[in-house]
Short mmCIF file of C-alpha atoms in Angstrom, two decimals:
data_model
loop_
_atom_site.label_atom_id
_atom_site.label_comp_id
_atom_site.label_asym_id
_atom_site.label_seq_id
_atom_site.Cartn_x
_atom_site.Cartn_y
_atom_site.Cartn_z
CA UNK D 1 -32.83 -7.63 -19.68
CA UNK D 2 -30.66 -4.38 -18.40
CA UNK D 3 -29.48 -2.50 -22.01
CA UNK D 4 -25.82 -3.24 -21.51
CA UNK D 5 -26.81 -6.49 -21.80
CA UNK D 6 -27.18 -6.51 -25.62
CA UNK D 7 -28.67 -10.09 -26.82
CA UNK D 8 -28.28 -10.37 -30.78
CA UNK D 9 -30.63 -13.36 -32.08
CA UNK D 10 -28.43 -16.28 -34.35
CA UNK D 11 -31.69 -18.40 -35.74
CA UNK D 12 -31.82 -21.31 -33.18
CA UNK D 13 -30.03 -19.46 -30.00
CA UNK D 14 -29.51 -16.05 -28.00
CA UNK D 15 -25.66 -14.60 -27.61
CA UNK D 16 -25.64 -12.37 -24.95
CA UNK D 17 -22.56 -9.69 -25.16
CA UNK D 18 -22.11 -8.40 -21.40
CA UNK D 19 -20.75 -5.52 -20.08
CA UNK D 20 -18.07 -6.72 -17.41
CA UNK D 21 -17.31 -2.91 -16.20
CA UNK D 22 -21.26 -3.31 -14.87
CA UNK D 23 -21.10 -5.83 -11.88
CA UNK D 24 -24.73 -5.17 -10.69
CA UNK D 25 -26.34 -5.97 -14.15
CA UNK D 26 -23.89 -9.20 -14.61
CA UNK D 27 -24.80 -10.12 -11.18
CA UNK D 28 -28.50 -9.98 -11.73
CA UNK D 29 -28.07 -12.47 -14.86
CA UNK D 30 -25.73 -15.07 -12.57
CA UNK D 31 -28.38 -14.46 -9.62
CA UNK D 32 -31.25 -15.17 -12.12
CA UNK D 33 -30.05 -18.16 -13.73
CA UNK D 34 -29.61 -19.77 -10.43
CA UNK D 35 -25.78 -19.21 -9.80
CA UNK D 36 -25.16 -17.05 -6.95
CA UNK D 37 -27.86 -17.40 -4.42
CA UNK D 38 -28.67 -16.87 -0.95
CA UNK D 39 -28.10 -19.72 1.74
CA UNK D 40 -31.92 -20.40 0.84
CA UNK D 41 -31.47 -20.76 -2.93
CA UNK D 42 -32.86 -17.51 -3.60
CA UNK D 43 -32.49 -14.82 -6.52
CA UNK D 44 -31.56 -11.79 -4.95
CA UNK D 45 -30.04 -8.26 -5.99
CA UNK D 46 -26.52 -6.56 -5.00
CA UNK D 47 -27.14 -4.23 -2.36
CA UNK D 48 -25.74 -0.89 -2.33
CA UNK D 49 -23.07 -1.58 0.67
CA UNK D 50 -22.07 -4.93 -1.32
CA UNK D 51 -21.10 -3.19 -4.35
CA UNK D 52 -18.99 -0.83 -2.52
CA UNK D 53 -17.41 -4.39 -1.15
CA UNK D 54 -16.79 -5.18 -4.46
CA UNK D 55 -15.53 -2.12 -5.12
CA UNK D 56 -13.14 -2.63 -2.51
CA UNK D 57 -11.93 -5.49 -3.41
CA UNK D 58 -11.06 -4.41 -7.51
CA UNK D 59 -9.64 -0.98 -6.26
CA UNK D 60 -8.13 -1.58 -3.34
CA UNK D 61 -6.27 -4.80 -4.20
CA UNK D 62 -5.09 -3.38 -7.34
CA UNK D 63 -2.83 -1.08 -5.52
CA UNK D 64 0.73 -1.42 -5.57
CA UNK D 65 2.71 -0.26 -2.28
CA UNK D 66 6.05 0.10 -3.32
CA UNK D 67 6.01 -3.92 -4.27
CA UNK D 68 5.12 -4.85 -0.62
CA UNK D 69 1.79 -7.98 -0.63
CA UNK D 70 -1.14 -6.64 0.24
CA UNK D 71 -3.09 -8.04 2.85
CA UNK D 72 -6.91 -6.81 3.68
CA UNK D 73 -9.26 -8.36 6.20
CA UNK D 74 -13.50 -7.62 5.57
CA UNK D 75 -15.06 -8.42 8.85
CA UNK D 76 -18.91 -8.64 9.18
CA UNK D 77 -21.61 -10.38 10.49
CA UNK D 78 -22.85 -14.09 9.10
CA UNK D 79 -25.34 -13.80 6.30
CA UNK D 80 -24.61 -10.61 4.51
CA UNK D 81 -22.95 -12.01 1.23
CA UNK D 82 -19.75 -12.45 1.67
CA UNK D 83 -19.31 -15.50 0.43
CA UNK D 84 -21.68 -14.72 -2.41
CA UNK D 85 -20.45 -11.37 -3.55
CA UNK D 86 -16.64 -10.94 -1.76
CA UNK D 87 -15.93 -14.37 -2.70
CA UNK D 88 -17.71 -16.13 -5.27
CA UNK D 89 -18.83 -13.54 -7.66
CA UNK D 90 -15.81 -11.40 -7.63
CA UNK D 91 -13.70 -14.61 -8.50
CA UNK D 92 -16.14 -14.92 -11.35
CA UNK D 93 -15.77 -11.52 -12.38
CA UNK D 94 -12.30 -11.47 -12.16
CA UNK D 95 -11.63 -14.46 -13.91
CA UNK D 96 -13.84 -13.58 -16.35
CA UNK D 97 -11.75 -9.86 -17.46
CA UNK D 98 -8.71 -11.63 -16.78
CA UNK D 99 -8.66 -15.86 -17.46
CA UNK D 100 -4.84 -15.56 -16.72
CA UNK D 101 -5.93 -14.35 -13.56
CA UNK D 102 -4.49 -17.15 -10.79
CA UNK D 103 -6.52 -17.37 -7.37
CA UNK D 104 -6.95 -19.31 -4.80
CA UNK D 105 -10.04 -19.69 -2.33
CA UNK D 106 -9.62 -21.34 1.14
CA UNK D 107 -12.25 -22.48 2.89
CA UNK D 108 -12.92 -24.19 6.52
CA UNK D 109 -14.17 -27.50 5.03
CA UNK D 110 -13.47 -29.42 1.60
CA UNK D 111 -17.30 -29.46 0.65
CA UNK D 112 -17.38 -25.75 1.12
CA UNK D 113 -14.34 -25.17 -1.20
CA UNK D 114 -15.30 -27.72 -3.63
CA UNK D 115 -18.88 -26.25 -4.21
CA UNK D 116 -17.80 -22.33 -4.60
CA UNK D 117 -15.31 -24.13 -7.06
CA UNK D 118 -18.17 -25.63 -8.88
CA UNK D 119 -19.82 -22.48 -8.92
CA UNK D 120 -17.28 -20.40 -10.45
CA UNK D 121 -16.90 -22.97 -12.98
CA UNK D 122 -20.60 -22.42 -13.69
CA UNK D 123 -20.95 -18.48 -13.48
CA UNK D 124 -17.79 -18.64 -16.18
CA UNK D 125 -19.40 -20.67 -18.72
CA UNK D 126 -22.46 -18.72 -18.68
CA UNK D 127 -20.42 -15.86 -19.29
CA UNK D 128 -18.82 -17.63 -22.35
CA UNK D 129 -15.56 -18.28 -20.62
CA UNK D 130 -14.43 -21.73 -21.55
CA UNK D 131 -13.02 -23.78 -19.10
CA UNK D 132 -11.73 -27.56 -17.70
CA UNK D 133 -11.76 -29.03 -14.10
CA UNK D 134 -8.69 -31.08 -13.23
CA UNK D 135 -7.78 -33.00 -9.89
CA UNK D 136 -9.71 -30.69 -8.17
CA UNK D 137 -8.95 -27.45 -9.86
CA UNK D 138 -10.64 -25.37 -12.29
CA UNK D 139 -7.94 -24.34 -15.91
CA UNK D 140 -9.36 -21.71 -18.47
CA UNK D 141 -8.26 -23.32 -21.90
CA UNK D 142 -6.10 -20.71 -22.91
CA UNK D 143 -3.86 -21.22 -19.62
CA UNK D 144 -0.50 -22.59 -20.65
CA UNK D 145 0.66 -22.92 -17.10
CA UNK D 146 0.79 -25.74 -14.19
CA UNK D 147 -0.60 -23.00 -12.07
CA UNK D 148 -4.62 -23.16 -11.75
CA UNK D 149 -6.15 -20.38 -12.75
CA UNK D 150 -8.66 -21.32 -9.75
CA UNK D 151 -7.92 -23.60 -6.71
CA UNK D 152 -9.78 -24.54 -3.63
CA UNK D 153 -7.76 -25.42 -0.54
CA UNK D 154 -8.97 -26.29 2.88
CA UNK D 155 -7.04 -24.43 5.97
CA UNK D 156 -5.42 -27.59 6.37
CA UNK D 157 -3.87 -28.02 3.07
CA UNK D 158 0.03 -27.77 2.95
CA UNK D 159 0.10 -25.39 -0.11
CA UNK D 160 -0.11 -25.61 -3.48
CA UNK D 161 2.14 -25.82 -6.06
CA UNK D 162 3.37 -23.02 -8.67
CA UNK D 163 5.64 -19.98 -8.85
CA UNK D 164 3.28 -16.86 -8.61
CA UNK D 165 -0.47 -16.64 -7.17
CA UNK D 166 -2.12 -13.08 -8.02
CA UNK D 167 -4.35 -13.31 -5.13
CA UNK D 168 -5.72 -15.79 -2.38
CA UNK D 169 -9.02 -15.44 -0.02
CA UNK D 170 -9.55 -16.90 3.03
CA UNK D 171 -13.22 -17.44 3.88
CA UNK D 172 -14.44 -17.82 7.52
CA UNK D 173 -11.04 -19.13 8.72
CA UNK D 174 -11.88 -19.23 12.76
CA UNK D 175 -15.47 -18.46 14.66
CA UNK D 176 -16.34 -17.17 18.12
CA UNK D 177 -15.35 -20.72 19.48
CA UNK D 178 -12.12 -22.01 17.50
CA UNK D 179 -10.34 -18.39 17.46
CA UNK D 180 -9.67 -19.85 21.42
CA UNK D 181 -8.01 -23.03 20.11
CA UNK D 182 -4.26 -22.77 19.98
CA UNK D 183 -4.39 -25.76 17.31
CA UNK D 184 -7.00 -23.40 15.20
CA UNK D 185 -4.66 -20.51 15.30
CA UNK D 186 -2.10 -22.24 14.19
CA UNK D 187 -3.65 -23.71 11.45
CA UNK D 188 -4.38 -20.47 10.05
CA UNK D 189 -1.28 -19.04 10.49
CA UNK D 190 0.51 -21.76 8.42
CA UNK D 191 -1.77 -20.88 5.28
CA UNK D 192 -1.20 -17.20 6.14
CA UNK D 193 2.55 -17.49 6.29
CA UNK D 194 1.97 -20.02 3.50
CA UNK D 195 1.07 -17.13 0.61
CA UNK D 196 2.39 -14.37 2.19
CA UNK D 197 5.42 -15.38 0.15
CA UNK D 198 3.57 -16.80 -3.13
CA UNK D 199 0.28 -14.44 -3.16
CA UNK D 200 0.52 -10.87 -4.53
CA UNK D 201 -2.61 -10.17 -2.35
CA UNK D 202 -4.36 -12.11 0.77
CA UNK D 203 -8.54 -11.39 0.94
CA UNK D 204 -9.43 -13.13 4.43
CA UNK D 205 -12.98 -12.89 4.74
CA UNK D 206 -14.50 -13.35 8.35
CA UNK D 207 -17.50 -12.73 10.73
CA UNK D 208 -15.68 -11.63 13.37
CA UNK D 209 -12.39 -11.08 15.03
CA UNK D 210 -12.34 -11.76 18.29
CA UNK D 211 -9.71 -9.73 20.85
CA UNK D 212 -8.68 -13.01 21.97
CA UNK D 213 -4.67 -12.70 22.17
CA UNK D 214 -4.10 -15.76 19.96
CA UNK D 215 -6.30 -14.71 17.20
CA UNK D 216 -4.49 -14.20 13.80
CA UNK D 217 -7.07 -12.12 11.98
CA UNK D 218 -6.97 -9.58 15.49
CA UNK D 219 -3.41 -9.83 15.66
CA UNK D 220 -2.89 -8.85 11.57
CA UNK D 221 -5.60 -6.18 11.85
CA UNK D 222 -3.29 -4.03 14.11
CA UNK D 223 -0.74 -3.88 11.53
CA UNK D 224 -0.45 -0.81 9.36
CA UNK D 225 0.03 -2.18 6.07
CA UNK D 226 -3.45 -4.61 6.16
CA UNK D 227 -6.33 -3.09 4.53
CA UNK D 228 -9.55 -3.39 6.59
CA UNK D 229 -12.87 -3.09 5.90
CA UNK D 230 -15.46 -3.78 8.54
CA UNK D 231 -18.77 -3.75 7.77
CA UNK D 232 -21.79 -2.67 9.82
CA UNK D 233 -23.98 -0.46 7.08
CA UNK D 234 -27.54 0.66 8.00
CA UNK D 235 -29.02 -1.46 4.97
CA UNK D 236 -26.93 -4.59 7.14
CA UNK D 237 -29.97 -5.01 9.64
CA UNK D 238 -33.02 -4.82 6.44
CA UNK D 239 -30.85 -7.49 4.46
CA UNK D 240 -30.58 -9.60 7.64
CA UNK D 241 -34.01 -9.44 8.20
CA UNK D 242 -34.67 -10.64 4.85
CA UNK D 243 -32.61 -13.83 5.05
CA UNK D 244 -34.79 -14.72 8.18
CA UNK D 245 -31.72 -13.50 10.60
CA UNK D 246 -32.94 -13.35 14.32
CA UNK D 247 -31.71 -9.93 15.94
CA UNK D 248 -30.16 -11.92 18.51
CA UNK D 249 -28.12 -14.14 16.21
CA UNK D 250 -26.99 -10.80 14.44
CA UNK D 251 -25.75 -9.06 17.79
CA UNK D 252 -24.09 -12.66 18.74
CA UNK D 253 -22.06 -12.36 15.48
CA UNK D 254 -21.31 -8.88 16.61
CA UNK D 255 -18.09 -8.33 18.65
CA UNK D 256 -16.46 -4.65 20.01
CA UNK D 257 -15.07 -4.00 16.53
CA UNK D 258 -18.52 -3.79 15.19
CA UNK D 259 -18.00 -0.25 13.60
CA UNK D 260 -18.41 0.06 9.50
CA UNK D 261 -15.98 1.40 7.55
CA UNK D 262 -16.89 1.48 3.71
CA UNK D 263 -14.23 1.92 1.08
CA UNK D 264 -14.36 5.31 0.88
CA UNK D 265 -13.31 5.29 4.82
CA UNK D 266 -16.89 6.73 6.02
CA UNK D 267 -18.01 5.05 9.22
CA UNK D 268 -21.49 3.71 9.82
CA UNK D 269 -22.09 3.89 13.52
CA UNK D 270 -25.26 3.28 15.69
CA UNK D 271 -27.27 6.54 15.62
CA UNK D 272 -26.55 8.36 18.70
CA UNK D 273 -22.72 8.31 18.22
CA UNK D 274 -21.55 11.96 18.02
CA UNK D 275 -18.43 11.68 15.39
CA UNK D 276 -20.72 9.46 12.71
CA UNK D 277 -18.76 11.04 9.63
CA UNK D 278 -15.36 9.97 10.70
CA UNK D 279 -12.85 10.26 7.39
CA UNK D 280 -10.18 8.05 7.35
CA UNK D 281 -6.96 9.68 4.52
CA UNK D 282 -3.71 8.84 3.17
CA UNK D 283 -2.94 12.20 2.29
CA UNK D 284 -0.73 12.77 5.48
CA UNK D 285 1.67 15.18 3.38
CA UNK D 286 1.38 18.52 5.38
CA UNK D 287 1.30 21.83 3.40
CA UNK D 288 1.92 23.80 6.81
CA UNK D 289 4.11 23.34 10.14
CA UNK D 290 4.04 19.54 11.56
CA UNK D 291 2.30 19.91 15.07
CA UNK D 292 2.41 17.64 18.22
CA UNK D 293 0.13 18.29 21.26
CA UNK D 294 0.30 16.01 24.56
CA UNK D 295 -2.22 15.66 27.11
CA UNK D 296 0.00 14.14 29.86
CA UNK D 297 -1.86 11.78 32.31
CA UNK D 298 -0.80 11.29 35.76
CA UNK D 299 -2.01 8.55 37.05
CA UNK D 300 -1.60 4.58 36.09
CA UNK D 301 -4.16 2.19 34.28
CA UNK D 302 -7.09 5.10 34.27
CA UNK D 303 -6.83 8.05 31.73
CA UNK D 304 -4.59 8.26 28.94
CA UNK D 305 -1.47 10.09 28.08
CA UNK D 306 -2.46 11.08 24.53
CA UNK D 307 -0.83 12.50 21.47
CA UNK D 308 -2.01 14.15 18.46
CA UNK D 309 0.22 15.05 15.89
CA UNK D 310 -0.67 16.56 12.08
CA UNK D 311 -1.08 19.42 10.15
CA UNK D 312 -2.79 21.30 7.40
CA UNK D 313 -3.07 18.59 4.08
CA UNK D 314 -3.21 19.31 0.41
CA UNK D 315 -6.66 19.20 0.61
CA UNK D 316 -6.82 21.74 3.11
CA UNK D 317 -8.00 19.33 5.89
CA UNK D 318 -6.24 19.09 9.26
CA UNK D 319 -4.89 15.82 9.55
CA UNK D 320 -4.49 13.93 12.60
CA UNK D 321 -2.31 10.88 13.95
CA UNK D 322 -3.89 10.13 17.24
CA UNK D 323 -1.62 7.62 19.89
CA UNK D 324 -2.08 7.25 23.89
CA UNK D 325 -0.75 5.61 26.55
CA UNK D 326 -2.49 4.48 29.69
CA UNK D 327 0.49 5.13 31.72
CA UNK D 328 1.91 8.47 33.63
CA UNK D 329 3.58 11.07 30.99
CA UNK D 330 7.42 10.18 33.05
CA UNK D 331 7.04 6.30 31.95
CA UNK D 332 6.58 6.99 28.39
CA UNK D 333 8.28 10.24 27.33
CA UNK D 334 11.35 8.29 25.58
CA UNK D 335 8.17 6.73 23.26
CA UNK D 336 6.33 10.41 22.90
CA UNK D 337 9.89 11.97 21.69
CA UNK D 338 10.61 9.07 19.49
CA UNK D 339 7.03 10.02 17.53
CA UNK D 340 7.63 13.55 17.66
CA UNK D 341 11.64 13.21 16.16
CA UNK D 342 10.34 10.19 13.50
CA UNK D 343 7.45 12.50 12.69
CA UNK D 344 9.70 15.81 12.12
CA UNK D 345 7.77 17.85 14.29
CA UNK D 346 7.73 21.88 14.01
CA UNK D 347 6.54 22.44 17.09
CA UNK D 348 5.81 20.95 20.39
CA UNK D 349 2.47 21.71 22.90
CA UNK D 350 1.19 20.45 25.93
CA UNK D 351 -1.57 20.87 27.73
CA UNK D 352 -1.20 21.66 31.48
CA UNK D 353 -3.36 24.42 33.77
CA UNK D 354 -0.31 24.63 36.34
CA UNK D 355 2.41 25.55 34.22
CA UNK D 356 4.16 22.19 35.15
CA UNK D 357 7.67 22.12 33.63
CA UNK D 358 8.44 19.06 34.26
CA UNK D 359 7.45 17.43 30.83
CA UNK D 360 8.89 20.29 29.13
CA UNK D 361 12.17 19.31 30.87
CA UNK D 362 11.92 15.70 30.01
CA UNK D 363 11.79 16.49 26.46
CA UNK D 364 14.23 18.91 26.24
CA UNK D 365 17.01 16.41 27.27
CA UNK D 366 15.94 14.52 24.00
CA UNK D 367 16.58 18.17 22.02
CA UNK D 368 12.88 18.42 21.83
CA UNK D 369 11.47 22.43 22.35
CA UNK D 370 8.26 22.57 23.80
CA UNK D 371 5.64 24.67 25.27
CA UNK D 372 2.43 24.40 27.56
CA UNK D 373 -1.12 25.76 27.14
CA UNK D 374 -4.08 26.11 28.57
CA UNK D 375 -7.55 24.36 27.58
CA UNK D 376 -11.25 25.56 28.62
CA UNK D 377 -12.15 23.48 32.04
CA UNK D 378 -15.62 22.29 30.18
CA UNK D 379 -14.04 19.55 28.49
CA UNK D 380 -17.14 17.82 27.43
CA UNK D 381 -18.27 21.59 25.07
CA UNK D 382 -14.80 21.53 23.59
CA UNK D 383 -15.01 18.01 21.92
CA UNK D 384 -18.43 17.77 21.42
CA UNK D 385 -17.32 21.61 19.18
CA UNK D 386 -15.28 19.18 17.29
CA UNK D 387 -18.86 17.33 16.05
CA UNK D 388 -18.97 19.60 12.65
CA UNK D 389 -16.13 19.77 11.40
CA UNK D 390 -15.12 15.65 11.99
CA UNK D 391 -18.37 15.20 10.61
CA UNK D 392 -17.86 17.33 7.57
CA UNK D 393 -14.37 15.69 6.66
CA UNK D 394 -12.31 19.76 7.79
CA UNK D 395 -10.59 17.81 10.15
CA UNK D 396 -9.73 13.73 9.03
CA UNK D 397 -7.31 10.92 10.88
CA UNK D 398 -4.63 9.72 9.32
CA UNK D 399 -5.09 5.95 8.15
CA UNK D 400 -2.40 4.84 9.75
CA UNK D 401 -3.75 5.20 13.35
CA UNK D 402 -4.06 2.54 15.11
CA UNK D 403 -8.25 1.15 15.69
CA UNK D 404 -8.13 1.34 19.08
CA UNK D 405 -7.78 4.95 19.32
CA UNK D 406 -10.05 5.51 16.28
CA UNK D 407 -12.24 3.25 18.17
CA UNK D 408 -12.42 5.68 21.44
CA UNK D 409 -12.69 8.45 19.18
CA UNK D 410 -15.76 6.74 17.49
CA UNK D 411 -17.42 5.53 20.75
CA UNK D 412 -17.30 8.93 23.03
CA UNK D 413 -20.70 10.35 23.89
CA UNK D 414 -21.50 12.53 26.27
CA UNK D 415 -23.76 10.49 28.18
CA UNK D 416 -21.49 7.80 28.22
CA UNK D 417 -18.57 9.44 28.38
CA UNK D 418 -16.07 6.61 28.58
CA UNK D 419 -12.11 7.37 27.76
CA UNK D 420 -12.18 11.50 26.54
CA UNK D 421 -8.31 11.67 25.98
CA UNK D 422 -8.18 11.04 22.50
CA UNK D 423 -11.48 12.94 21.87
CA UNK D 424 -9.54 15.84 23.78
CA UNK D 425 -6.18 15.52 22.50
CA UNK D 426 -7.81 15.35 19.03
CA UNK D 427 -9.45 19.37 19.86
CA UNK D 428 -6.07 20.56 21.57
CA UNK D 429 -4.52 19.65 17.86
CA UNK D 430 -7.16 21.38 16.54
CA UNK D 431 -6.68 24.65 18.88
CA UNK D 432 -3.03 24.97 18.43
CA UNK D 433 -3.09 24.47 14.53
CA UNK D 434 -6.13 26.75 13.47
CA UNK D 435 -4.17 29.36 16.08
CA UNK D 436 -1.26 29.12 15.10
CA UNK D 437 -0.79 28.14 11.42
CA UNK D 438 -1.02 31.64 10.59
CA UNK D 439 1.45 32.68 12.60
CA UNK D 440 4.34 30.04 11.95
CA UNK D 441 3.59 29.08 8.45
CA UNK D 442 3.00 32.83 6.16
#
């Protein structure tokens, strides 16, 4: 038994005193004594990328935002752990620290919700946490409320009753196939907009989100104030592999989200990708001059109009809030000037080789200044220059852009090539900045 485990022999029996700041070692003991186990009903050990997910989830759902509900969505293939670990361990855990802790777990099916129930009940008693099941809840005996401290719904329930939930998690509310079924959707919706309004914090748990328009779990993703947390680590494909995965079933489960993002915000993308140390912050306070640079597009439906706009951080990294448009610079100016007045920009760049006015004129009749500049003609040397210092965490986005555009920025190569704008855009920020910092700012 790990040390922090101390057993202390009473004559006829063995009290074990555990360490609840130590997940991994109380997870072994649950795992060993049969309590959380793999689909197959085996023993197994937290992985490194699972205890960052648990980490996640104690860290990041702890956080108050100025009193707003959290929400945060962990996407990632089927047969990783989520349910064991994200789910049914970290209730334990949590209940265990705090038994006036009040949760509930949603699941797709009522046998599904009623066994992780059982479960918890049984990973708490082992850990000396007493506890009674009533009509289909779980009550630790020193809670003096109506409110279960544990409660498993199904997505169709209408609610449950009480004043104040601390947190809910939805497990594996749609797949591949239901995410297309309006009367799916819904259903999720309701128990969404259900504890928005009861739950200090929503966990939803899922293998996928789909980019089909009627998709909840897509549709909250692209709002600022959900946490996400995709997962797609390198030790994903050995664990897989373990649990008797087939490659093909793994890539199935897969969709065009399928980048990892630990909680730390360090992606995990497939090998060749050029930006593989991308750093997503929250520190978007700027200790120099605000910049915006625009790389106007001229065309409709093919390359993007794209804006970058940050500055130096208090941790001395440039920090970047990338945007686009796949529409002609004219059609969206009103939008671009809106960023760059709500933003408090210093000063205004774009990029042009002609010495166009013509966006410069545009802006100015919303009081905006602005000037052009020149980039090299080899764009594919300029952002593949930018490879070091992404990589290194000099220059880091700001968490509040949106994926897709993190996405492009993540999936440019140069073989590939694919959309370059943001890319681009992203080294034009970089250019005017490091240039001109200096200059403005001392």
């Amino acid at each position: 038994m790990a040390k922090s485990l101390a057993q202390s022999f009473n004559k006829e029996r063995i009290t074990l005193t555990f360490d609840l700041n130590n997940p991994a070692e109380i997870f072994a003991y649950l795992s060993s004594a049969g309590i959380i186990v793999d689909k197959n009903g085996n023993a197994f050990a937290l992985a490194p990328f699972q205890l960052e997910l648990l980490t996640f989830i104690e860290t990041k759902l702890k956080l108050s935002r100025n009193g707003h509900k959290l929400k945060c969505v962990v996407a990632g293939a089927r047969g990783i752990g989520k349910t064991e670990v994200g789910t049914t361990f970290d209730t334990i855990l949590t209940i265990a620290k705090n038994p006036d802790h009040k949760e509930v777990i949603v699941c797709r099916d009522d046998e599904r919700a009623k066994a992780i129930l059982k479960t918890v009940e049984r990973g708490l008693t082992l850990l000396g946490v007493a506890t009674k099941h009533h009509n289909g809840a779980l009550f630790t005996l020193n809670n003096q409320t109506s409110t279960p401290t544990l409660k498993a719904l199904t997505i169709k329930s209408k609610g449950i009753r009480g004043t104040h939930i601390n947190r809910v998690k939805i497990e594996d509310p749609l797949d591949e196939y239901n995410c297309k079924s309006t009367a799916e959707c819904e259903l999720v919706s309701f128990i969404l907009h259900e504890f928005k309004a009861k739950a200090d914090c929503t966990l939803i748990l899922t293998n996928l989100t789909s980019n089909h328009p009627s998709d909840p779990i897509h549709n909250l993703i692209q709002h600022n104030d959900t946490l996400r947390l995709f997962i797609d680590h390198p030790e994903v494909a050995k664990l897989l592999a373990m649990r008797g995965v087939s490659k093909e079933e793994e890539l199935k489960e897969r969709t065009l989200r399928s980048w990892g993002l630990n909680y730390e915000g360090i992606f995990y993308p497939d090998t060749e990708t050029i930006f593989h140390g991308i750093r997503l912050t929250d520190k978007t306070h700027c200790t120099s001059a605000i910049y915006c640079v625009i790389d106007p597009s001229f065309t409709v439906g093919n390359d993007y109009t794209a804006m970058a706009i940050g500055g130096i951080n208090e941790d001395n990294q440039l920090i970047a809030y990338l945007y686009g448009w796949q529409k002609p610079y004219h059609q969206v100016v009103n939008q671009i000037a809106e960023f760059i007045i709500k933003n408090h920009v210093h000063y205004t760049h774009y990029e042009s080789q002609d010495s166009n006015p013509h966006l410069q004129t545009l802006l100015s009749n919303y009081g905006i200044k602005s000037s052009f500049f020149r980039s090299t003609k080899n764009k594919t040397e300029r952002i593949l220059s930018l490879k070091p210092l992404v990589n290194s965490g000099a220059i880091a986005i700001s968490d509040a852009t949106p994926i897709e555009f993190i996405t492009l920025l993540r999936e440019w190569h140069p073989t590939t090539k694919g959309h370059d704008d943001i890319p681009d855009v992203l080294h034009m920020l970089k250019e005017v900045v490091y240039a001109r910092a200096s200059i403005h700012d001392h």
